Coordinates of N, CA, C and O in Angstrom, one line a residue:
M1 N -35.0 -42.7 -4.1 CA -34.5 -42.8 -2.7 C -35.6 -43.1 -1.8 O -36.7 -42.5 -1.9
S2 N -35.5 -44.0 -0.9 CA -36.5 -44.3 0.1 C -36.7 -43.2 1.1 O -35.8 -42.4 1.3
A3 N -37.9 -43.1 1.6 CA -38.2 -42.0 2.6 C -37.3 -42.2 3.8 O -36.9 -41.2 4.4
A4 N -37.0 -43.4 4.2 CA -36.2 -43.6 5.4 C -34.8 -43.1 5.1 O -34.1 -42.5 6.0
R5 N -34.3 -43.4 3.9 CA -32.9 -42.9 3.5 C -32.9 -41.4 3.5 O -31.9 -40.8 3.9
D6 N -33.9 -40.8 3.0 CA -34.0 -39.3 2.9 C -34.0 -38.8 4.3 O -33.3 -37.8 4.6
R7 N -34.8 -39.4 5.3 CA -34.8 -38.9 6.7 C -33.4 -39.1 7.3 O -33.0 -38.2 8.1
L8 N -32.7 -40.2 7.0 CA -31.3 -40.4 7.5 C -30.4 -39.3 7.0 O -29.6 -38.7 7.8
L9 N -30.5 -38.9 5.8 CA -29.6 -37.8 5.2 C -29.9 -36.5 5.9 O -29.0 -35.7 6.2
S10 N -31.2 -36.2 6.0 CA -31.6 -35.0 6.7 C -31.2 -34.9 8.2 O -30.7 -33.9 8.7
A11 N -31.4 -36.1 8.8 CA -30.9 -36.2 10.2 C -29.4 -36.0 10.3 O -28.9 -35.4 11.2
G12 N -28.7 -36.7 9.4 CA -27.2 -36.6 9.4 C -26.8 -35.1 9.2 O -25.9 -34.7 9.9
L13 N -27.4 -34.4 8.3 CA -27.1 -33.0 8.1 C -27.2 -32.2 9.4 O -26.4 -31.5 9.8
K14 N -28.4 -32.4 10.0 CA -28.6 -31.7 11.3 C -27.6 -32.0 12.3 O -27.0 -31.2 13.0
L15 N -27.4 -33.3 12.5 CA -26.5 -33.7 13.6 C -25.0 -33.4 13.3 O -24.3 -32.9 14.2
F16 N -24.5 -33.6 12.1 CA -23.2 -33.2 11.8 C -23.0 -31.7 11.9 O -21.9 -31.2 12.4
S17 N -24.0 -30.9 11.5 CA -23.9 -29.5 11.6 C -23.9 -29.0 13.0 O -23.1 -28.1 13.4
E18 N -24.8 -29.5 13.8 CA -25.0 -29.1 15.2 C -23.8 -29.5 16.1 O -23.3 -28.7 16.9
K19 N -23.3 -30.7 15.8 CA -22.2 -31.2 16.6 C -20.8 -30.7 16.1 O -19.8 -30.8 16.8
R20 N -20.9 -30.2 14.9 CA -19.6 -29.8 14.2 C -18.6 -30.9 14.2 O -17.4 -30.6 14.4
S21 N -19.1 -32.1 14.0 CA -18.2 -33.2 14.1 C -18.9 -34.4 13.3 O -20.1 -34.4 13.1
K22 N -18.0 -35.3 12.8 CA -18.5 -36.5 12.2 C -18.9 -37.6 13.2 O -19.4 -38.6 12.8
A23 N -18.6 -37.3 14.5 CA -18.8 -38.3 15.5 C -20.3 -38.3 15.9 O -20.7 -37.7 16.9
V24 N -21.1 -39.0 15.1 CA -22.5 -39.1 15.4 C -22.8 -40.6 15.6 O -22.3 -41.4 14.8
S25 N -23.5 -40.9 16.7 CA -23.8 -42.3 17.0 C -25.0 -42.8 16.2 O -25.9 -42.0 15.8
V26 N -25.1 -44.1 16.1 CA -26.3 -44.8 15.5 C -27.6 -44.4 16.2 O -28.6 -44.1 15.7
T27 N -27.5 -44.4 17.6 CA -28.6 -44.1 18.4 C -29.1 -42.6 18.1 O -30.3 -42.4 18.0
E28 N -28.1 -41.7 18.1 CA -28.5 -40.3 17.8 C -29.2 -40.2 16.4 O -30.2 -39.5 16.3
L29 N -28.6 -40.8 15.5 CA -29.1 -40.8 14.1 C -30.5 -41.4 14.0 O -31.4 -40.8 13.4
A30 N -30.7 -42.5 14.6 CA -32.0 -43.2 14.6 C -33.0 -42.3 15.3 O -34.2 -42.2 14.8
R31 N -32.7 -41.7 16.4 CA -33.6 -40.8 17.1 C -34.0 -39.6 16.3 O -35.2 -39.3 16.2
E32 N -33.0 -39.0 15.7 CA -33.3 -37.8 14.9 C -34.1 -38.1 13.7 O -34.9 -37.3 13.3
A33 N -33.8 -39.2 13.0 CA -34.5 -39.6 11.8 C -35.8 -40.3 12.1 O -36.6 -40.5 11.1
N34 N -36.1 -40.6 13.3 CA -37.3 -41.3 13.7 C -37.4 -42.6 13.0 O -38.5 -43.0 12.4
V35 N -36.3 -43.4 13.1 CA -36.3 -44.7 12.5 C -35.7 -45.7 13.6 O -35.0 -45.2 14.5
A36 N -35.8 -47.0 13.4 CA -35.2 -47.9 14.3 C -33.7 -48.0 14.0 O -33.2 -47.7 12.9
R37 N -33.0 -48.4 15.0 CA -31.5 -48.5 14.9 C -31.2 -49.5 13.8 O -30.2 -49.3 13.0
S38 N -32.0 -50.6 13.7 CA -31.7 -51.5 12.6 C -31.8 -50.9 11.2 O -31.1 -51.3 10.3
T39 N -32.7 -49.9 11.1 CA -32.8 -49.2 9.8 C -31.6 -48.4 9.5 O -31.1 -48.4 8.4
V40 N -31.0 -47.8 10.5 CA -29.7 -47.1 10.3 C -28.6 -48.1 9.9 O -27.9 -47.9 8.9
Y41 N -28.6 -49.3 10.6 CA -27.5 -50.3 10.2 C -27.8 -50.8 8.8 O -26.8 -51.0 8.0
N42 N -29.0 -50.9 8.3 CA -29.3 -51.4 7.0 C -29.0 -50.3 5.9 O -28.5 -50.7 4.8
L43 N -29.4 -49.1 6.2 CA -29.3 -48.0 5.2 C -28.0 -47.2 5.2 O -27.7 -46.6 4.3
A44 N -27.4 -47.2 6.4 CA -26.2 -46.4 6.6 C -25.2 -47.1 7.6 O -25.0 -46.6 8.6
P45 N -24.7 -48.2 7.2 CA -23.9 -48.9 8.1 C -22.5 -48.3 8.4 O -21.9 -48.6 9.4
D46 N -22.1 -47.3 7.5 CA -20.8 -46.6 7.7 C -21.1 -45.1 7.8 O -21.6 -44.5 6.9
M47 N -20.8 -44.6 9.0 CA -21.0 -43.1 9.2 C -20.2 -42.2 8.3 O -20.6 -41.2 7.9
D48 N -19.0 -42.7 8.0 CA -18.1 -41.9 7.0 C -18.8 -41.8 5.7 O -18.8 -40.8 5.0
A49 N -19.4 -42.9 5.2 CA -20.1 -42.9 3.9 C -21.4 -42.1 4.0 O -21.7 -41.3 3.1
L50 N -22.1 -42.1 5.1 CA -23.2 -41.3 5.3 C -22.8 -39.8 5.3 O -23.5 -39.0 4.6
F51 N -21.8 -39.5 6.0 CA -21.3 -38.1 6.0 C -21.0 -37.6 4.5 O -21.4 -36.5 4.1
S52 N -20.3 -38.5 3.8 CA -20.0 -38.1 2.4 C -21.3 -38.0 1.5 O -21.3 -37.1 0.7
D53 N -22.2 -38.8 1.8 CA -23.5 -38.7 1.1 C -24.2 -37.4 1.4 O -24.8 -36.7 0.6
V54 N -24.1 -37.0 2.7 CA -24.7 -35.7 3.1 C -24.0 -34.5 2.4 O -24.7 -33.6 1.8
A55 N -22.7 -34.6 2.4 CA -21.9 -33.6 1.7 C -22.3 -33.5 0.2 O -22.4 -32.4 -0.4
E56 N -22.4 -34.7 -0.4 CA -22.8 -34.7 -1.8 C -24.1 -34.1 -2.1 O -24.3 -33.4 -3.0
R57 N -25.1 -34.5 -1.2 CA -26.4 -33.9 -1.3 C -26.5 -32.4 -1.3 O -27.1 -31.8 -2.1
V58 N -25.8 -31.8 -0.3 CA -25.7 -30.4 -0.1 C -25.1 -29.8 -1.4 O -25.7 -28.8 -1.9
T59 N -24.0 -30.3 -1.9 CA -23.4 -29.8 -3.0 C -24.2 -29.9 -4.3 O -24.3 -28.9 -5.1
V60 N -24.8 -31.0 -4.5 CA -25.6 -31.3 -5.7 C -26.8 -30.3 -5.7 O -27.1 -29.7 -6.7
E61 N -27.5 -30.2 -4.6 CA -28.7 -29.4 -4.5 C -28.3 -27.9 -4.8 O -29.0 -27.2 -5.5
F62 N -27.2 -27.5 -4.2 CA -26.8 -26.1 -4.5 C -26.4 -25.9 -6.0 O -26.8 -24.9 -6.6
N63 N -25.6 -26.8 -6.5 CA -25.2 -26.7 -7.9 C -26.4 -26.7 -8.9 O -26.4 -26.0 -9.9
K64 N -27.5 -27.4 -8.5 CA -28.7 -27.4 -9.4 C -29.3 -26.0 -9.4 O -29.7 -25.5 -10.4
T65 N -29.4 -25.4 -8.2 CA -30.0 -24.1 -8.1 C -29.1 -23.1 -8.9 O -29.6 -22.2 -9.6
L66 N -27.8 -23.2 -8.7 CA -26.9 -22.2 -9.4 C -27.0 -22.4 -10.9 O -27.1 -21.4 -11.6
T67 N -26.9 -23.6 -11.4 CA -26.9 -23.8 -12.8 C -28.2 -23.3 -13.4 O -28.2 -22.7 -14.5
A68 N -29.3 -23.5 -12.8 CA -30.6 -23.0 -13.3 C -30.6 -21.5 -13.4 O -31.1 -20.9 -14.3
S69 N -30.0 -20.8 -12.4 CA -29.9 -19.3 -12.3 C -29.0 -18.8 -13.4 O -29.2 -17.6 -13.8
L70 N -28.1 -19.5 -13.9 CA -27.1 -19.0 -14.9 C -27.5 -19.3 -16.3 O -26.7 -18.9 -17.2
D71 N -28.6 -19.9 -16.5 CA -29.1 -20.2 -17.9 C -29.1 -18.9 -18.7 O -29.7 -18.0 -18.4
G72 N -28.3 -19.0 -19.8 CA -28.3 -17.9 -20.7 C -27.3 -16.8 -20.4 O -27.1 -15.8 -21.2
I73 N -26.6 -16.9 -19.3 CA -25.6 -15.9 -18.9 C -24.2 -16.3 -19.4 O -23.7 -17.4 -19.0
T74 N -23.6 -15.5 -20.3 CA -22.3 -15.9 -20.9 C -21.1 -15.1 -20.3 O -20.0 -15.5 -20.5
D75 N -21.4 -13.9 -19.8 CA -20.3 -13.1 -19.3 C -19.6 -13.8 -18.1 O -20.3 -14.0 -17.1
P76 N -18.3 -14.1 -18.2 CA -17.6 -14.8 -17.1 C -17.6 -14.0 -15.8 O -17.7 -14.6 -14.7
A77 N -17.6 -12.7 -15.9 CA -17.6 -11.9 -14.6 C -19.0 -12.0 -13.9 O -19.0 -12.2 -12.7
L78 N -20.1 -12.0 -14.7 CA -21.4 -12.2 -14.1 C -21.6 -13.6 -13.6 O -22.1 -13.8 -12.5
R79 N -21.1 -14.6 -14.3 CA -21.1 -16.0 -13.9 C -20.4 -16.2 -12.6 O -20.9 -16.8 -11.7
L80 N -19.2 -15.5 -12.5 CA -18.4 -15.6 -11.3 C -19.1 -14.9 -10.1 O -19.2 -15.4 -9.0
A81 N -19.7 -13.7 -10.4 CA -20.4 -13.0 -9.4 C -21.6 -13.8 -8.8 O -21.7 -13.9 -7.6
F82 N -22.3 -14.5 -9.7 CA -23.4 -15.3 -9.2 C -22.9 -16.5 -8.4 O -23.5 -16.8 -7.4
S83 N -21.8 -17.1 -8.8 CA -21.3 -18.3 -8.1 C -20.7 -17.9 -6.8 O -20.5 -18.8 -5.9
L84 N -20.4 -16.6 -6.5 CA -19.9 -16.2 -5.2 C -21.0 -15.7 -4.3 O -21.0 -15.8 -3.1
A85 N -22.0 -15.1 -4.9 CA -23.1 -14.5 -4.2 C -24.2 -15.5 -3.8 O -24.7 -15.5 -2.7
M86 N -24.5 -16.4 -4.7 CA -25.6 -17.4 -4.4 C -25.3 -18.3 -3.2 O -26.3 -18.5 -2.4
P87 N -24.1 -18.7 -2.9 CA -23.9 -19.5 -1.7 C -24.3 -18.7 -0.4 O -24.8 -19.3 0.5
L88 N -24.0 -17.4 -0.5 CA -24.3 -16.6 0.7 C -25.8 -16.5 0.9 O -26.3 -16.6 2.0
E89 N -26.5 -16.3 -0.2 CA -28.0 -16.3 -0.1 C -28.6 -17.6 0.3 O -29.4 -17.7 1.3
Q90 N -28.1 -18.7 -0.4 CA -28.7 -20.0 -0.1 C -28.4 -20.5 1.3 O -29.3 -21.0 2.0
F91 N -27.2 -20.2 1.8 CA -26.9 -20.7 3.2 C -27.4 -19.7 4.2 O -27.5 -20.1 5.4
H92 N -27.8 -18.5 3.8 CA -28.5 -17.7 4.7 C -30.0 -18.2 4.9 O -30.5 -18.3 6.0
N93 N -30.5 -18.7 3.8 CA -31.9 -19.2 3.8 C -31.9 -20.6 4.4 O -33.0 -21.0 4.8
D94 N -30.8 -21.4 4.4 CA -30.7 -22.7 4.9 C -29.5 -22.8 5.9 O -28.5 -23.3 5.5
P95 N -29.7 -22.2 7.1 CA -28.6 -22.1 8.0 C -27.9 -23.4 8.4 O -26.7 -23.5 8.6
L96 N -28.7 -24.5 8.4 CA -28.2 -25.8 8.7 C -27.1 -26.3 7.6 O -26.0 -26.7 7.9
A97 N -27.5 -26.1 6.4 CA -26.5 -26.4 5.3 C -25.4 -25.4 5.3 O -24.2 -25.8 5.1
G98 N -25.6 -24.2 5.7 CA -24.6 -23.2 5.8 C -23.6 -23.6 6.9 O -22.3 -23.5 6.7
R99 N -24.1 -24.0 8.0 CA -23.2 -24.4 9.1 C -22.4 -25.6 8.7 O -21.2 -25.8 9.0
F100 N -23.0 -26.6 8.0 CA -22.3 -27.8 7.5 C -21.2 -27.4 6.6 O -20.1 -27.9 6.7
V101 N -21.4 -26.5 5.7 CA -20.4 -26.1 4.7 C -19.3 -25.3 5.4 O -18.1 -25.6 5.1
T102 N -19.6 -24.4 6.3 CA -18.5 -23.6 6.9 C -17.7 -24.5 7.9 O -16.5 -24.3 8.0
E103 N -18.3 -25.5 8.4 CA -17.6 -26.4 9.3 C -16.7 -27.4 8.5 O -15.6 -27.7 8.9
F104 N -17.2 -27.9 7.4 CA -16.5 -29.0 6.8 C -16.0 -28.6 5.3 O -15.4 -29.5 4.7
G105 N -16.3 -27.4 4.9 CA -16.0 -27.1 3.5 C -14.6 -27.1 3.1 O -14.3 -27.4 1.9
L106 N -13.6 -26.8 4.0 CA -12.2 -26.9 3.6 C -11.7 -28.3 3.6 O -10.7 -28.6 3.0
R107 N -12.3 -29.2 4.4 CA -11.8 -30.5 4.6 C -12.4 -31.6 3.7 O -11.8 -32.6 3.4
E108 N -13.7 -31.4 3.4 CA -14.5 -32.4 2.7 C -14.4 -32.3 1.2 O -14.8 -31.3 0.6
R109 N -13.8 -33.3 0.5 CA -13.6 -33.3 -0.9 C -14.8 -33.0 -1.7 O -14.8 -32.3 -2.7
R110 N -16.0 -33.5 -1.3 CA -17.2 -33.4 -2.1 C -17.7 -31.9 -2.0 O -18.4 -31.5 -3.0
I111 N -17.4 -31.2 -1.0 CA -17.8 -29.8 -0.9 C -16.8 -29.0 -1.7 O -17.2 -28.1 -2.4
R112 N -15.6 -29.3 -1.6 CA -14.5 -28.5 -2.3 C -14.7 -28.6 -3.8 O -14.3 -27.7 -4.5
K113 N -15.3 -29.6 -4.3 CA -15.4 -29.8 -5.7 C -16.3 -28.7 -6.4 O -16.2 -28.5 -7.6
Y114 N -17.1 -28.0 -5.6 CA -17.9 -26.9 -6.1 C -17.0 -25.9 -6.8 O -17.4 -25.4 -7.9
W115 N -15.8 -25.7 -6.3 CA -14.9 -24.7 -6.9 C -14.4 -25.1 -8.3 O -13.8 -24.2 -9.0
F116 N -14.5 -26.3 -8.6 CA -14.0 -26.8 -9.9 C -15.1 -26.8 -10.9 O -14.9 -27.3 -12.1
G117 N -16.3 -26.3 -10.5 CA -17.4 -26.2 -11.5 C -17.5 -24.8 -12.0 O -16.6 -24.3 -12.7
V118 N -18.6 -24.1 -11.7 CA -18.9 -22.8 -12.3 C -17.8 -21.8 -12.0 O -17.4 -21.1 -12.9
P119 N -17.4 -21.6 -10.7 CA -16.3 -20.6 -10.4 C -15.1 -20.8 -11.3 O -14.5 -19.9 -11.8
S120 N -14.6 -22.1 -11.4 CA -13.4 -22.3 -12.1 C -13.6 -22.1 -13.6 O -12.7 -21.5 -14.3
A121 N -14.7 -22.5 -14.1 CA -15.0 -22.3 -15.6 C -15.1 -20.8 -15.9 O -14.6 -20.3 -16.9
A122 N -15.7 -20.0 -15.0 CA -15.8 -18.6 -15.2 C -14.4 -17.9 -15.1 O -14.1 -17.1 -16.0
L123 N -13.6 -18.4 -14.2 CA -12.2 -17.9 -14.2 C -11.4 -18.2 -15.5 O -10.8 -17.3 -16.0
I124 N -11.5 -19.4 -15.9 CA -10.8 -19.9 -17.1 C -11.3 -19.1 -18.3 O -10.5 -18.6 -19.1
D125 N -12.6 -19.0 -18.4 CA -13.2 -18.2 -19.6 C -12.8 -16.7 -19.5 O -12.5 -16.1 -20.5
G126 N -12.9 -16.2 -18.3 CA -12.5 -14.7 -18.2 C -11.1 -14.5 -18.5 O -10.7 -13.4 -19.1
V127 N -10.2 -15.4 -18.1 CA -8.7 -15.2 -18.5 C -8.6 -15.4 -20.0 O -7.9 -14.6 -20.6
A128 N -9.2 -16.4 -20.5 CA -9.1 -16.6 -22.0 C -9.6 -15.5 -22.8 O -9.0 -15.1 -23.9
E129 N -10.7 -14.8 -22.4 CA -11.3 -13.7 -23.1 C -10.6 -12.4 -22.8 O -11.0 -11.4 -23.4
G130 N -9.6 -12.4 -21.9 CA -9.0 -11.1 -21.5 C -9.8 -10.3 -20.6 O -9.5 -9.1 -20.3
R131 N -10.9 -10.8 -20.0 CA -11.8 -10.1 -19.1 C -11.2 -9.9 -17.7 O -11.4 -8.9 -17.1
F132 N -10.4 -11.0 -17.3 CA -9.8 -10.9 -16.0 C -8.3 -10.8 -16.2 O -7.7 -11.4 -17.1
H133 N -7.6 -10.0 -15.4 CA -6.2 -9.8 -15.4 C -5.6 -10.8 -14.5 O -5.2 -10.5 -13.3
L134 N -5.4 -12.0 -14.9 CA -4.9 -13.1 -14.2 C -4.2 -14.0 -15.1 O -4.7 -14.3 -16.2
R135 N -3.1 -14.5 -14.8 CA -2.4 -15.5 -15.6 C -3.0 -16.9 -15.4 O -3.5 -17.2 -14.3
E136 N -3.0 -17.7 -16.4 CA -3.6 -19.0 -16.3 C -3.0 -19.8 -15.1 O -3.7 -20.5 -14.4
S137 N -1.7 -19.6 -14.9 CA -1.1 -20.4 -13.8 C -1.5 -19.9 -12.5 O -1.3 -20.6 -11.5
Q138 N -2.1 -18.7 -12.4 CA -2.6 -18.2 -11.1 C -4.0 -18.7 -10.7 O -4.5 -18.4 -9.6
I139 N -4.7 -19.3 -11.7 CA -6.1 -19.7 -11.4 C -6.3 -20.6 -10.2 O -7.1 -20.3 -9.3
P140 N -5.4 -21.6 -10.0 CA -5.6 -22.4 -8.8 C -5.5 -21.6 -7.5 O -6.2 -21.8 -6.5
L141 N -4.5 -20.7 -7.4 CA -4.3 -19.9 -6.2 C -5.5 -18.9 -6.0 O -5.9 -18.8 -4.9
F142 N -5.9 -18.3 -7.1 CA -7.1 -17.4 -7.0 C -8.3 -18.2 -6.5 O -9.1 -17.7 -5.7
R143 N -8.5 -19.4 -7.1 CA -9.7 -20.2 -6.7 C -9.6 -20.5 -5.2 O -10.6 -20.5 -4.5
G144 N -8.4 -20.8 -4.7 CA -8.2 -21.1 -3.3 C -8.5 -19.9 -2.4 O -9.2 -20.1 -1.4
Q145 N -8.1 -18.8 -2.8 CA -8.4 -17.6 -1.9 C -9.8 -17.3 -2.0 O -10.4 -16.8 -1.0
M146 N -10.5 -17.5 -3.1 CA -11.9 -17.2 -3.2 C -12.7 -18.2 -2.3 O -13.6 -17.8 -1.6
S147 N -12.3 -19.5 -2.3 CA -13.0 -20.4 -1.4 C -12.8 -20.1 0.1 O -13.8 -20.1 0.8
G148 N -11.6 -19.8 0.5 CA -11.4 -19.4 1.8 C -12.1 -18.1 2.2 O -12.7 -18.0 3.3
G149 N -12.1 -17.1 1.3 CA -12.9 -15.9 1.5 C -14.4 -16.1 1.7 O -15.0 -15.5 2.5
L150 N -14.9 -17.0 0.8 CA -16.3 -17.2 0.9 C -16.7 -17.9 2.2 O -17.7 -17.5 2.8
L151 N -15.9 -18.9 2.6 CA -16.2 -19.5 3.9 C -16.1 -18.6 5.0 O -17.0 -18.6 6.0
S152 N -15.1 -17.7 5.0 CA -15.0 -16.7 6.1 C -16.2 -15.7 6.1 O -16.7 -15.3 7.1
T153 N -16.6 -15.4 4.9 CA -17.8 -14.5 4.8 C -19.0 -15.1 5.3 O -19.8 -14.5 6.0
M154 N -19.2 -16.4 5.0 CA -20.3 -17.2 5.6 C -20.3 -17.2 7.1 O -21.3 -17.1 7.7
L155 N -19.1 -17.3 7.7 CA -19.0 -17.3 9.1 C -19.4 -15.9 9.7 O -20.1 -15.9 10.7
L156 N -19.0 -14.9 9.0 CA -19.4 -13.5 9.5 C -21.0 -13.4 9.5 O -21.6 -12.8 10.4
I157 N -21.6 -13.9 8.4 CA -23.1 -13.9 8.3 C -23.7 -14.7 9.5 O -24.6 -14.3 10.2
Q158 N -23.1 -16.0 9.7 CA -23.7 -16.8 10.7 C -23.5 -16.2 12.1 O -24.4 -16.4 13.0
D159 N -22.4 -15.5 12.3 CA -22.2 -14.8 13.6 C -23.0 -13.5 13.8 O -22.8 -12.8 14.8
G160 N -23.7 -13.1 12.7 CA -24.5 -11.9 12.8 C -23.7 -10.6 12.6 O -24.2 -9.5 12.9
Q161 N -22.5 -10.7 12.1 CA -21.6 -9.5 11.9 C -21.9 -8.8 10.6 O -21.5 -7.7 10.4
A162 N -22.7 -9.5 9.7 CA -23.0 -8.9 8.4 C -24.3 -9.6 7.9 O -24.5 -10.7 8.1
G163 N -25.1 -8.8 7.1 CA -26.2 -9.4 6.4 C -25.7 -10.0 5.1 O -24.7 -9.6 4.6
W164 N -26.4 -11.0 4.6 CA -25.9 -11.7 3.4 C -25.8 -10.8 2.2 O -24.9 -10.9 1.4
R165 N -26.8 -9.9 2.0 CA -26.7 -9.0 0.9 C -25.5 -8.1 0.9 O -24.8 -7.9 -0.1
E166 N -25.3 -7.5 2.1 CA -24.2 -6.6 2.2 C -22.9 -7.4 2.1 O -21.9 -6.9 1.4
A167 N -22.8 -8.6 2.6 CA -21.6 -9.4 2.5 C -21.4 -9.8 1.1 O -20.2 -9.8 0.6
A168 N -22.4 -10.2 0.4 CA -22.3 -10.6 -1.0 C -21.8 -9.5 -1.9 O -20.9 -9.6 -2.7
D169 N -22.4 -8.3 -1.7 CA -22.0 -7.1 -2.4 C -20.6 -6.8 -2.3 O -19.8 -6.6 -3.2
C170 N -20.1 -6.8 -1.0 CA -18.7 -6.5 -0.7 C -17.8 -7.6 -1.2 O -16.7 -7.3 -1.9
F171 N -18.1 -8.8 -0.9 CA -17.2 -9.9 -1.3 C -17.0 -10.0 -2.8 O -15.9 -10.2 -3.3
V172 N -18.2 -10.0 -3.5 CA -18.1 -10.1 -5.0 C -17.3 -8.9 -5.6 O -16.4 -9.1 -6.4
A173 N -17.6 -7.7 -5.1 CA -16.8 -6.5 -5.6 C -15.3 -6.7 -5.3 O -14.5 -6.4 -6.2
L174 N -14.9 -7.2 -4.2 CA -13.5 -7.4 -3.9 C -12.9 -8.4 -4.8 O -11.8 -8.2 -5.3
Q175 N -13.6 -9.5 -5.1 CA -13.0 -10.5 -6.0 C -12.9 -10.0 -7.4 O -11.9 -10.2 -8.1
L176 N -13.9 -9.3 -7.9 CA -13.9 -8.7 -9.3 C -12.8 -7.6 -9.4 O -12.1 -7.6 -10.4
R177 N -12.6 -6.8 -8.3 CA -11.6 -5.8 -8.3 C -10.2 -6.5 -8.4 O -9.3 -6.1 -9.2
A178 N -10.1 -7.6 -7.7 CA -8.8 -8.3 -7.7 C -8.5 -8.9 -9.0 O -7.3 -9.1 -9.4
L179 N -9.5 -9.2 -9.8 CA -9.4 -9.7 -11.2 C -9.2 -8.6 -12.2 O -9.1 -8.9 -13.4
G180 N -9.2 -7.4 -11.8 CA -8.9 -6.2 -12.7 C -10.0 -5.5 -13.2 O -9.9 -4.6 -14.0
L181 N -11.3 -5.8 -12.7 CA -12.4 -5.0 -13.2 C -12.4 -3.7 -12.4 O -12.2 -3.6 -11.2
C182 N -12.8 -2.6 -13.1 CA -12.8 -1.3 -12.4 C -14.2 -1.1 -11.8 O -15.1 -1.9 -12.0
D183 N -14.3 -0.2 -10.9 CA -15.5 0.1 -10.1 C -16.7 0.3 -11.1 O -17.8 -0.2 -10.8
N184 N -16.5 1.0 -12.2 CA -17.6 1.2 -13.1 C -18.1 -0.1 -13.7 O -19.3 -0.3 -13.9
D185 N -17.2 -1.0 -14.1 CA -17.6 -2.3 -14.6 C -18.4 -3.1 -13.6 O -19.4 -3.7 -13.9
I186 N -18.0 -3.0 -12.3 CA -18.6 -3.7 -11.2 C -20.0 -3.1 -11.0 O -21.0 -3.9 -10.9
E187 N -20.1 -1.8 -11.0 CA -21.5 -1.2 -10.9 C -22.4 -1.6 -12.0 O -23.6 -1.8 -11.8
N188 N -21.9 -1.6 -13.2 CA -22.7 -2.0 -14.4 C -23.2 -3.5 -14.2 O -24.3 -3.8 -14.6
L189 N -22.3 -4.4 -13.7 CA -22.7 -5.7 -13.5 C -23.8 -5.9 -12.4 O -24.7 -6.7 -12.5
K190 N -23.8 -5.0 -11.4 CA -24.7 -5.1 -10.3 C -26.2 -4.9 -10.8 O -27.1 -5.5 -10.1
A191 N -26.4 -4.3 -11.9 CA -27.8 -4.2 -12.4 C -28.3 -5.6 -12.7 O -29.6 -5.8 -12.7
D192 N -27.5 -6.5 -13.0 CA -27.9 -7.9 -13.3 C -27.9 -8.8 -12.1 O -28.3 -10.0 -12.2
F193 N -27.3 -8.4 -11.0 CA -27.2 -9.3 -9.8 C -28.6 -9.4 -9.2 O -29.2 -8.4 -8.8
F194 N -29.0 -10.6 -9.0 CA -30.3 -10.8 -8.4 C -30.3 -10.5 -6.9 O -31.3 -10.2 -6.3
W195 N -29.1 -10.5 -6.3 CA -29.0 -10.3 -4.8 C -28.6 -8.9 -4.5 O -28.5 -8.6 -3.3
S196 N -28.4 -8.0 -5.5 CA -27.9 -6.7 -5.1 C -28.9 -5.9 -4.3 O -30.1 -5.9 -4.5
P197 N -28.4 -5.2 -3.2 CA -29.3 -4.5 -2.3 C -30.1 -3.3 -3.0 O -29.7 -2.9 -4.0

């Protein structure tokens, strides 16, 4: 990827996040990326495509970090816990990406596909192994409530109503409890949580 294209993606992330809208002008993008307007027209002639590329970049970078963290972890409950806690930490550490995801996460297909990766695989494995008390037919609904809950939790963190560690601890515990894990099981898992307070 060219340096100019990289600057356009970074500038797009900043502007889309701050404006909370896809309505970014070529002039704004050129100014933020410190490139000529002609460069914007050459490298990003379509703002909708640029927006999708920004969403893809945020999702890919996050998934790369998550996948590396899960190396060697086979317990579906622990995989699910990581996939719920890590976004809270990552977006606490990168508030711009966090704002982007909370603003567009429910509407943008490329961000929503996160839920069909590690979280979905962990749910499916946990149901198949009898670790989670959930019927296979309920997986899509549970996945939906998890995504909405995670985005709401991210908003609480962004608004300063909770710290990310406290929010991750509570949110993950609630999700695992809803899947049938008892408090003792959850406490035992916490020893392996990298984010546990």
